[in-house]
Coordinates of C-alpha atoms and ligand atoms in Angstrom, one line a residue:
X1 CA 0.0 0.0 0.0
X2 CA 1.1 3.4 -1.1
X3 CA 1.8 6.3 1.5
X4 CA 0.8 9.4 0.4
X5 CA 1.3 13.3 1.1
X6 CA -1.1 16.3 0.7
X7 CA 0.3 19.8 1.1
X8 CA -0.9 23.0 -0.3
X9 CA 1.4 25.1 -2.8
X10 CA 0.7 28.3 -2.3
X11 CA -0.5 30.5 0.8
X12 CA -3.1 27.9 2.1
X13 CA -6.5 27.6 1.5
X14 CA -5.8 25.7 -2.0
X15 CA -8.9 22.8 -1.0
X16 CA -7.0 20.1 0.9
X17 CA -9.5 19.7 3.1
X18 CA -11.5 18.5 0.2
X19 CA -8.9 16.3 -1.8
X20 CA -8.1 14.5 1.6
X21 CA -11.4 13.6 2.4
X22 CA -11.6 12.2 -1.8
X23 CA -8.7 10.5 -1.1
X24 CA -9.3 8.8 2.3
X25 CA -11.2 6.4 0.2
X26 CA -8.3 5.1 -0.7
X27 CA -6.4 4.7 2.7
X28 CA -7.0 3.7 5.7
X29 CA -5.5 6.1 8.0
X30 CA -5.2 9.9 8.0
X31 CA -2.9 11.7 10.0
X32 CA -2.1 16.0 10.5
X33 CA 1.4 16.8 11.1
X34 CA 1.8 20.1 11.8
X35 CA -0.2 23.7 12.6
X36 CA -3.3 23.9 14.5
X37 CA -6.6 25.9 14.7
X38 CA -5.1 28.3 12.6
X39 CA -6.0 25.9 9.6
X40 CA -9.4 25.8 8.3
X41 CA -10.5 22.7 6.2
X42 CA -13.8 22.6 4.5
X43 CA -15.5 19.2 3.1
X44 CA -19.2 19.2 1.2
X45 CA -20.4 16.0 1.6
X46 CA -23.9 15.1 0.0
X47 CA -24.2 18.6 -0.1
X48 CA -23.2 19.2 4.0
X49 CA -20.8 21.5 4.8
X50 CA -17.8 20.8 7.4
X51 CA -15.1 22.7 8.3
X52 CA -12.4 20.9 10.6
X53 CA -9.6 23.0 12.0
X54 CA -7.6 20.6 14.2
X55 CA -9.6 17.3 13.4
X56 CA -8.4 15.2 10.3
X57 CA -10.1 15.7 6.9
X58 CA -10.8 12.0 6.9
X59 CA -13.1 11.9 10.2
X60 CA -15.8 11.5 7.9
X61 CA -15.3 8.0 7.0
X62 CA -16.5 5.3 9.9
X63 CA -14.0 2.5 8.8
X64 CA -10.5 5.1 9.0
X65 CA -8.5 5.9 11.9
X66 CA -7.3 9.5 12.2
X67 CA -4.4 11.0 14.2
X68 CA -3.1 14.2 15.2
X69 CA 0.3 13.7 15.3
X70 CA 3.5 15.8 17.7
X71 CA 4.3 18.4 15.1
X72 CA 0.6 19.5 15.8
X73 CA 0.1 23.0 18.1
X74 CA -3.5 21.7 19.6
X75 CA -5.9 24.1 21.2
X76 CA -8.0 21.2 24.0
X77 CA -11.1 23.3 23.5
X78 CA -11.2 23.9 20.0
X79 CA -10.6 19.8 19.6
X80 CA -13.5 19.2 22.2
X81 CA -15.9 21.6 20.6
X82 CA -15.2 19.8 16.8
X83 CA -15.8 16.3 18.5
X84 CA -18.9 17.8 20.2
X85 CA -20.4 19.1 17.0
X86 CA -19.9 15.6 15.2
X87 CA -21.6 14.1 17.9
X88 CA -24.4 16.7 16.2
X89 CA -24.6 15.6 13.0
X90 CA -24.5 12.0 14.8
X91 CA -21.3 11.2 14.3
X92 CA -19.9 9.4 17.6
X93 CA -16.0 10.0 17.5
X94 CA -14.3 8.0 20.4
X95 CA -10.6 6.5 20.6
X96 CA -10.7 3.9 17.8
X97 CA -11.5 6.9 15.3
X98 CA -9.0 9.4 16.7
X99 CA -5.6 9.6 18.1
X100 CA -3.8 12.6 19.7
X101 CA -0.6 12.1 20.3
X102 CA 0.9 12.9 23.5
X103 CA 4.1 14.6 22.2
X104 CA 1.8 17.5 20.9
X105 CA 1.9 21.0 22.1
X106 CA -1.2 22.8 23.9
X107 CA -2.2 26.4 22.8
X108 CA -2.9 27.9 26.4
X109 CA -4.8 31.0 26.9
X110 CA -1.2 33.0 27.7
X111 CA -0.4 31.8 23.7
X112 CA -3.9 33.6 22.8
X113 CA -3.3 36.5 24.9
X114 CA 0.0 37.1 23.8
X115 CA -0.6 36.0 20.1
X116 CA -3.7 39.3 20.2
X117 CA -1.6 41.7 22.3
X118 CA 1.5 41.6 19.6
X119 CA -0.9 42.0 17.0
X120 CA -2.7 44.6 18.7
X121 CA 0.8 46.2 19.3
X122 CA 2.0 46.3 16.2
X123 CA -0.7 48.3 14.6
X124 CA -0.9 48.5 10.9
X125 CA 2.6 46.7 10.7
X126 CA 0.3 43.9 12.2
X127 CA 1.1 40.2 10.2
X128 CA -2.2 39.5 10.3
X129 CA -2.2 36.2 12.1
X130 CA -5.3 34.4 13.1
X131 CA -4.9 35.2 16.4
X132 CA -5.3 31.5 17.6
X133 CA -2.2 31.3 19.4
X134 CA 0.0 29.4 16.8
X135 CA 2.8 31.6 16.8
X136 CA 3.6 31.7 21.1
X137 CA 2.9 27.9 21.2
X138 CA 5.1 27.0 19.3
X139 CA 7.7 29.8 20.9
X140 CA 7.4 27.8 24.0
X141 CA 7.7 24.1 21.9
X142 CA 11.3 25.5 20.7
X143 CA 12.4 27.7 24.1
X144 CA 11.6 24.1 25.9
X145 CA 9.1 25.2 28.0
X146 CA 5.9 23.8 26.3
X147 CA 3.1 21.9 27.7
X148 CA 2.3 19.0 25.7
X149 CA -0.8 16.3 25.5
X150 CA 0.5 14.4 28.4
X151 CA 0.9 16.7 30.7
X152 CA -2.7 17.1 30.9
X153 CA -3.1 14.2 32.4
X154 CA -0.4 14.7 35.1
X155 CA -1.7 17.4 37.5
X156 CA 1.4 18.1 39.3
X157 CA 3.7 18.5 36.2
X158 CA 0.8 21.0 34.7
X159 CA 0.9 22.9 37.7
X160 CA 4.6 23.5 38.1
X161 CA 4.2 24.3 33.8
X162 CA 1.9 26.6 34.4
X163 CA 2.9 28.3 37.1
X164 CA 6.1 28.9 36.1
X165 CA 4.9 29.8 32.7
X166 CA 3.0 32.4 34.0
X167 CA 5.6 34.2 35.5
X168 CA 7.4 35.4 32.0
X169 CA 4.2 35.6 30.1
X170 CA 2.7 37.9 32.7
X171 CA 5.3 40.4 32.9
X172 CA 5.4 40.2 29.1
X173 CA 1.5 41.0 28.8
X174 CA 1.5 43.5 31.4
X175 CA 4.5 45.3 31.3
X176 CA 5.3 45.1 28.0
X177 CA 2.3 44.6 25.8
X178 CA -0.1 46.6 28.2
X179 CA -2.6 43.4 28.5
X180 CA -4.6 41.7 31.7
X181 CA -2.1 39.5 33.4
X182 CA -3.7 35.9 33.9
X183 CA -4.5 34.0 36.9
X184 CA -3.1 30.0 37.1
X185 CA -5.8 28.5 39.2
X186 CA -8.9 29.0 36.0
X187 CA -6.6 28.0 33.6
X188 CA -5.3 24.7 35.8
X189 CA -9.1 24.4 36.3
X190 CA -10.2 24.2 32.8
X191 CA -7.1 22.2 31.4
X192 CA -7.1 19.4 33.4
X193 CA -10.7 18.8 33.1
X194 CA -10.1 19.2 29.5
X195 CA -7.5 16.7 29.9
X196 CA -10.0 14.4 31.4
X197 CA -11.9 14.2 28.3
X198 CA -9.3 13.5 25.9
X199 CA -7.1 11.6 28.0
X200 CA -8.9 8.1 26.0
X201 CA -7.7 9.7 22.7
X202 CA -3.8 10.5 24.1
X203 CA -1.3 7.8 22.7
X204 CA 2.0 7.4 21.0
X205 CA 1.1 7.9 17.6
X206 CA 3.9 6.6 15.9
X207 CA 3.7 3.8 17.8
X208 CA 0.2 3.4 16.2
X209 CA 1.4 4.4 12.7
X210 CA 4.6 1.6 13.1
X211 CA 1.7 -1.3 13.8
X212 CA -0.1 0.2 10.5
X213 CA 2.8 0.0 8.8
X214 CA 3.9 -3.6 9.4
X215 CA 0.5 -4.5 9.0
X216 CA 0.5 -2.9 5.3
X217 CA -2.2 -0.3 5.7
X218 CA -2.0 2.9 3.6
X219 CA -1.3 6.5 5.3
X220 CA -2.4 10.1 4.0
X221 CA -0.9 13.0 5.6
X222 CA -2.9 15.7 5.6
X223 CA -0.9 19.3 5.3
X224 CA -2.1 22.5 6.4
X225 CA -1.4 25.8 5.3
X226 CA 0.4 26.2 2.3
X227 CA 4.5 26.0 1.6
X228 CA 4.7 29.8 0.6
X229 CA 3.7 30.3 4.8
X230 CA 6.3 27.8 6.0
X231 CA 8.5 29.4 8.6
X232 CA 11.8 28.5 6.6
X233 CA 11.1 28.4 3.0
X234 CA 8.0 31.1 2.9
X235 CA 7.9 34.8 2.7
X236 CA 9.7 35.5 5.8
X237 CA 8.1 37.2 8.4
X238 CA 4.9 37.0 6.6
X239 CA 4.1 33.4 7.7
X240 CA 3.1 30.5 9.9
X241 CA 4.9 29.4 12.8
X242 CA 5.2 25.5 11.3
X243 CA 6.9 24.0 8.6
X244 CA 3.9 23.0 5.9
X245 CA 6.7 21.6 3.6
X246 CA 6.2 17.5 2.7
X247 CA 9.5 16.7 4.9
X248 CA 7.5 17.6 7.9
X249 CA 4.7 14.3 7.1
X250 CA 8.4 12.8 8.7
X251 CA 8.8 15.0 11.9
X252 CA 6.0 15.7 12.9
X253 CA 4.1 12.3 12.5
X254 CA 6.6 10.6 14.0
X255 CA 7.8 8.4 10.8
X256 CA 10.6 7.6 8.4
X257 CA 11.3 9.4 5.3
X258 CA 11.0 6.1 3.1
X259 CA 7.3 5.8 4.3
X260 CA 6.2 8.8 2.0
X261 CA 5.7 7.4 -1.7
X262 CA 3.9 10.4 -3.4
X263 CA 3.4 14.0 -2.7
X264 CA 0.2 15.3 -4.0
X265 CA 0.5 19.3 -4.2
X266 CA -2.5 21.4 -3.9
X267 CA -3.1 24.2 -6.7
X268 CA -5.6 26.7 -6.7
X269 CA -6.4 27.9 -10.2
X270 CA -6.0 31.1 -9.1
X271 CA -4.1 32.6 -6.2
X272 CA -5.3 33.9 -2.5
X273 CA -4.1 34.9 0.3
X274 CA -4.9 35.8 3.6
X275 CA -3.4 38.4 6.1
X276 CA -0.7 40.8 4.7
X277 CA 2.9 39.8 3.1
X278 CA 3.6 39.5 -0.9
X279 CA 1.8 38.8 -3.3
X280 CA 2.9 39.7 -6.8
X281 CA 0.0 38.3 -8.9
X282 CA -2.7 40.2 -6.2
X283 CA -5.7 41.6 -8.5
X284 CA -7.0 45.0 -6.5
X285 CA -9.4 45.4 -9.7
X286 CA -12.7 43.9 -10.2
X287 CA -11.0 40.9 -11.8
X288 CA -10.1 40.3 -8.6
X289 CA -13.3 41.1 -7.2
X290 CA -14.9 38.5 -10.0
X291 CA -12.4 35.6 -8.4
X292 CA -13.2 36.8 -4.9
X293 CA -17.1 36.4 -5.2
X294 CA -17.0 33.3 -7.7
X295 CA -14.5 31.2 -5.0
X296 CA -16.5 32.9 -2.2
X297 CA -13.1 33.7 -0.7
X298 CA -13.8 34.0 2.8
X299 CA -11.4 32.6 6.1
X300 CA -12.9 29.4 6.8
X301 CA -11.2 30.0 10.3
X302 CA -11.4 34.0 10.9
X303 CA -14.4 35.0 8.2
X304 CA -11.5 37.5 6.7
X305 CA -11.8 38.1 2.5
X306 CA -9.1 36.7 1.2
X307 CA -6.6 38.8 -1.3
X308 CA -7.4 37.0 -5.1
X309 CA -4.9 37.0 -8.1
X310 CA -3.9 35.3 -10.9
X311 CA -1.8 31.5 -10.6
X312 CA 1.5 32.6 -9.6
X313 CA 3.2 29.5 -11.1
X314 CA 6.8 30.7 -9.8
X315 CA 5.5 30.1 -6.2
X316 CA 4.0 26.9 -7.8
X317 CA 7.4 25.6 -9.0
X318 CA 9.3 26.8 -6.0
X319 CA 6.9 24.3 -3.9
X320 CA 7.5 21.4 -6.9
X321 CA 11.1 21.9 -5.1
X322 CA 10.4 22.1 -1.9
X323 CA 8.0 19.2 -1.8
X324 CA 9.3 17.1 -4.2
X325 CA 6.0 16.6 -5.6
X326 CA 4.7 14.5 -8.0
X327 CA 1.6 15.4 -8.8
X328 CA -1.0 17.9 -9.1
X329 CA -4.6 18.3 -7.6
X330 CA -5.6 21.5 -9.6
X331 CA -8.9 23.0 -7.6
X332 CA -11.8 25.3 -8.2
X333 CA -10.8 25.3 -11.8
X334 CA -15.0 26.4 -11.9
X335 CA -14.3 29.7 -10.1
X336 CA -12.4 31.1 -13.8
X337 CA -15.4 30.6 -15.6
X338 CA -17.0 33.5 -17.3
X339 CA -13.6 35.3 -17.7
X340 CA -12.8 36.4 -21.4
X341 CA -8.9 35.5 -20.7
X342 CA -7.1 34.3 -18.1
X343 CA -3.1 35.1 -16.9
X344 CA -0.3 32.5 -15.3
X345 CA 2.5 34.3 -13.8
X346 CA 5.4 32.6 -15.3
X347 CA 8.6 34.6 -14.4
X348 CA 9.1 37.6 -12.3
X349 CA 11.3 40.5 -13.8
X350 CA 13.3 42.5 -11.0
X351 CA 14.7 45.7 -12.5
X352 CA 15.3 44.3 -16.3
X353 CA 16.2 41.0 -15.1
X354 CA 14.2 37.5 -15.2
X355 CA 13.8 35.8 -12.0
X356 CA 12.3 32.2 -11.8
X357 CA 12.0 31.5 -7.2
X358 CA 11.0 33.8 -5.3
X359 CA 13.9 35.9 -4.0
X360 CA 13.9 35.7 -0.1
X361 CA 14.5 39.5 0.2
X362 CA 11.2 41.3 0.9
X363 CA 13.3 44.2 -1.1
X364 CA 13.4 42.5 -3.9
X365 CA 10.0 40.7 -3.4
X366 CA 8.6 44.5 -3.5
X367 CA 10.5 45.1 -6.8
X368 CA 8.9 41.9 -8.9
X369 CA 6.5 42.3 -11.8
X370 CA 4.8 39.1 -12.9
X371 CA 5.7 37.9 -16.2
X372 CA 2.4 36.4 -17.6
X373 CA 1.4 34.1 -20.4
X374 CA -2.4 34.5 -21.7
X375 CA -5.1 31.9 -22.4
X376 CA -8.7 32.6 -23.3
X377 CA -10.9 31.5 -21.0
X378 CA -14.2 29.1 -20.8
X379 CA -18.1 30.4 -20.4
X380 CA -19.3 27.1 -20.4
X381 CA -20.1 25.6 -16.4
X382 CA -17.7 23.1 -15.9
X383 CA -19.2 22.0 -12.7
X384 CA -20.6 18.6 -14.2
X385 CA -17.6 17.3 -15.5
X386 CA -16.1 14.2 -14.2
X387 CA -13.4 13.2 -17.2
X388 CA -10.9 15.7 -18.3
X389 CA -12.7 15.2 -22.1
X390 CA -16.0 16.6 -20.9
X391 CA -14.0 20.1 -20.2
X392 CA -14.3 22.8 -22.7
X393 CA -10.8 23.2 -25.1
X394 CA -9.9 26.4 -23.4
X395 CA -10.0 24.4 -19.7
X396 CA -8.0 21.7 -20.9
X397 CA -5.0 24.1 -22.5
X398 CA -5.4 26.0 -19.1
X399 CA -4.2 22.4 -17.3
X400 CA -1.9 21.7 -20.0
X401 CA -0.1 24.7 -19.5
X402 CA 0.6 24.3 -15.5
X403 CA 1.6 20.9 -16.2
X404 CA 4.1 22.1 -18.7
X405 CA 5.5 24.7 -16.9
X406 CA 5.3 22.9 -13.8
X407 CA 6.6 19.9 -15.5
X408 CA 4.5 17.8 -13.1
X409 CA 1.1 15.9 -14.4
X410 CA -2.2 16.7 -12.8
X411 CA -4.1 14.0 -10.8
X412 CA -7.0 15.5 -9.9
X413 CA -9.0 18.3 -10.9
X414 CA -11.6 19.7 -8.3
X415 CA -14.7 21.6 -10.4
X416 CA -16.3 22.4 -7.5
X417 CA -16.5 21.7 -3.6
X418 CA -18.4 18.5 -3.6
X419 CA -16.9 15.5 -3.0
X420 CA -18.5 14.3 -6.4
X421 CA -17.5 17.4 -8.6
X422 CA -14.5 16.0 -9.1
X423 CA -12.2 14.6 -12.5
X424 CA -10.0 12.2 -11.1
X425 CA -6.9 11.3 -13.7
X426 CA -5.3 9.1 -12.2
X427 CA -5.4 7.6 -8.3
X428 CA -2.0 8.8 -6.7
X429 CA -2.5 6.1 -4.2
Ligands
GDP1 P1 -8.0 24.2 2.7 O1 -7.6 25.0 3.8 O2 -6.8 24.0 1.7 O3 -8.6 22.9 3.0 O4 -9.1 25.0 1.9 P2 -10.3 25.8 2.5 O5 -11.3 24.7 2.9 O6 -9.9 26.8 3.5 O7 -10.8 26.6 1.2 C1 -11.2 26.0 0.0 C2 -12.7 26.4 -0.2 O8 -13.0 26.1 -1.6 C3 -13.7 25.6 0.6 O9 -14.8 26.4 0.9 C4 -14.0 24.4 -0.3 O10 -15.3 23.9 -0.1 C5 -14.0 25.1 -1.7 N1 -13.6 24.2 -2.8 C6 -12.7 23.2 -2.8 N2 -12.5 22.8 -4.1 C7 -13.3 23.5 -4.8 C8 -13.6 23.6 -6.2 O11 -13.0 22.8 -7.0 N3 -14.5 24.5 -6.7 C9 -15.1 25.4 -5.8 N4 -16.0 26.2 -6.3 N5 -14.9 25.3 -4.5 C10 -14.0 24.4 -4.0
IMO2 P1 -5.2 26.3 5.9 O1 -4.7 25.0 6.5 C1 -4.5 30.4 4.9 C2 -1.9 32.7 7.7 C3 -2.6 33.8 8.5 C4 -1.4 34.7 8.6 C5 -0.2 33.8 8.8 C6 0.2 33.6 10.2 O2 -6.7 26.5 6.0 O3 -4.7 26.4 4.5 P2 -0.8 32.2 12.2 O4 -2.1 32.4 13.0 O5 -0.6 30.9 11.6 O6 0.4 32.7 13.1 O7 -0.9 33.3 11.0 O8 -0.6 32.6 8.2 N1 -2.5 31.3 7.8 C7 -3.3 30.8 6.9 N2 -3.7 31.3 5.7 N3 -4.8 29.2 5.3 C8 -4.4 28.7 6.5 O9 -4.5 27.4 6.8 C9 -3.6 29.5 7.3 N4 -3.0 29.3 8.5 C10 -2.3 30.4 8.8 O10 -3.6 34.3 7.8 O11 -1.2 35.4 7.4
MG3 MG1 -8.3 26.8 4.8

């Protein structure tokens, strides 16, 4: 059985929420690796609409295990409230359908608190962070002074944690960004009766993922947020606090690099982007208006519109790199429809000369105009189509010419977000 790796390309929000619940089909265990409730995963299902955050995008299927592995920043309430509205919609999640591992961080109210107040503090140069915590979590994770899964369930190592936590984070809030200083005893309160819930679901998931293994079962890990936010290899400060890239399926699932056997990466047909930083192909026209309402680009975590442009394929071909991907799922292809012509970013140009990855230098990111290449466009709905034939001439050069550039074949196209509005080329599992 094949492994297989799902990671968005460009700034997040691409639809992997939606290929990985297509694709859990063909696996039988889905696991995250890294981020947290900053990610926001929609699914339609028979026309339902679910969006997880922290919670695999495979939950949806009764027979499939999923796991939230150590590279993940986990915020205990947010996880509680997503299990709590499956149980809604009648869907009973206990262990034997979900795994957290007990190597992964907790976000802690001081991670919100601090994550607002910097924000708040830095005004308009503000990053634009969802505010969930991410950032400070993992701070703590990497200055060694984290709480993680099982520490929930040990109330005297929480408490000394916490306590001592509190010190630094308090005179940071207070003194430094002017915010309420926070008590210990609520917090210790809350978290270990949180902690008494999921204790059940707190393992050793790569323990779990070594018996899948042996016993040749067949893995997706599920990426969030897109490689162009990744804390090493995106557009620096303008990011995440995590590593989206596919090396991370390794790290932060608690595997072996020769257990990954294909890297699916997620392209929009367009580009978005939430929160501020670069963006070189950005449409501030009603072009970009058109994209915006058509993809109804709106956070599926913080309701924010999200910043439309044409495919930057440079960012696209950085992440072939970075990922060492080998195929394509192209999504919302739909959204383009009713555009006379359509542009693909294909170079930059900095001062007179040709550029083809992103320069690092937000100087120099500043300086870039987009090379483009133009296509007509489509009018006809492309919605219904299920085999690349059915799609009009003008949608079919459109895919030919990322794969050409890319120089990586498409395996999926997404026409639309229902599971079933989907062309499926070939299975990359
Ligand atoms: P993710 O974070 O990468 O999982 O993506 P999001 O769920 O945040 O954003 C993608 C949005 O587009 C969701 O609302 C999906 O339901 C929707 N979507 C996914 N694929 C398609 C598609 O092919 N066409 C259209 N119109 N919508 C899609
Ligand atoms: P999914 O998994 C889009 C962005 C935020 C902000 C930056 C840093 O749904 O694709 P953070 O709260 O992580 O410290 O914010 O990263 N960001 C995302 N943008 N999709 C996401 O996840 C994102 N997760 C974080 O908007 O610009
Ligand atoms: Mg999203």
């Amino acid at each position: 059985m094949s492994n297989i790796v799902v990671v968005g390309t460009q700034w997040g929000d691409e639809g992997k929420g939606k290929v990985v619940d297509l694709l859990t089909a063909k696996v039988d265990l889905v696991v995250r690796f890294q981020g947290g409730n900053n990610a926001g995963h929609t699914l339609v299902v028979d026309g339902k609409q679910f969006i997880f955050h922290i919670i695999p995008s495979g939950i949806l299927y009764e027979d499939k295990k999923c796991l939230i592995g150590n590279g993940l920043v986990v915020d205990p309430e947010v996880l509680l409230e997503e299990i709590e509205n499956l149980k809604k919609t009648g869907i009973l999640i206990g262990p034997e359908r979900l795994s957290l591992s007990e190597k992964a961080h907790i976000i802690m109210p001081y991670h919100k608190a601090i994550d607002l107040a910097r924000e708040a503090a830095k005004g308009k140069a503000k990053l634009g962070t969802t505010g969930r915590g991410i950032g400070p979590c993992y701070e703590d994770k990497i200055s060694r002074s984290g709480v993680r899964a099982v520490d929930l369930t040990e109330p005297e190592i929480l408490e000394e944690k916490v306590r001592e936590n509190l010190k630094e984070k308090n005179f940071l809030l207070e003194k430094f960004l002017g915010a309420e200083p926070l008590e210990p005893q609520p917090i210790l309160d809350s978290y270990l009766a949180m902690g008494e819930k999921l204790a059940p679901f707190i393992t050793d998931v790569s323990v779990e993922l070594e018996q899948a293994l042996k016993a040749q079962k067949g893995i997706l890990f599920e990426g969030a947020q897109g490689t162009h936010l990744d804390i090493d290899h995106g557009t620096y400060p303008y990011v995440t606090s995590s590593n989206p890239v596919a090396g991370t399926a390794c790290s932060g699932a608690g595997i072996g690099p020769k257990q990954l056997h294909h890297v699916v990466g997620i392209v929009k047909a367009y580009t978005t982007r939430v929160g501020a930083g670069p963006f070189v192909t950005e449409l501030e026209d009603e072009t970009g208006d058109y994209i915006q309402e058509q993809g109804k680009e709106f956070g599926a975590t913080t309701g924010r519109r999200r910043r439309c442009g044409w495919l930057d394929l440079v960012v696209v071909r950085d992440s072939v790199r970075l990922n060492g991907l080998d195929s394509l799922a192209i999504t919302k292809l739909d959204v383009l429809t009713g555009l006379k012509s359509l542009k693909i970013c294909v170079g930059y140009e900095i001062d007179g000369e040709r550029v083809d990855s992103r320069p690092a230098s937000l100087k120099r990111m500043a300086a870039c105009k987009p090379l483009y290449e133009e296509l007509p466009g489509w009018q006809d709905n492309i919605s219904g189509a299920r085999e690349v034939d059915q799609l009009p001439e003008e949608a079919r050069a459109y895919i030919k010419a990322i794969e050409n550039i890319t120089e990586i074949p498409a395996s999926i196209i997404s026409v639309g977000p229902g599971r079933e509005e989907t062309i499926i080329v070939k299975y990359p599992c």
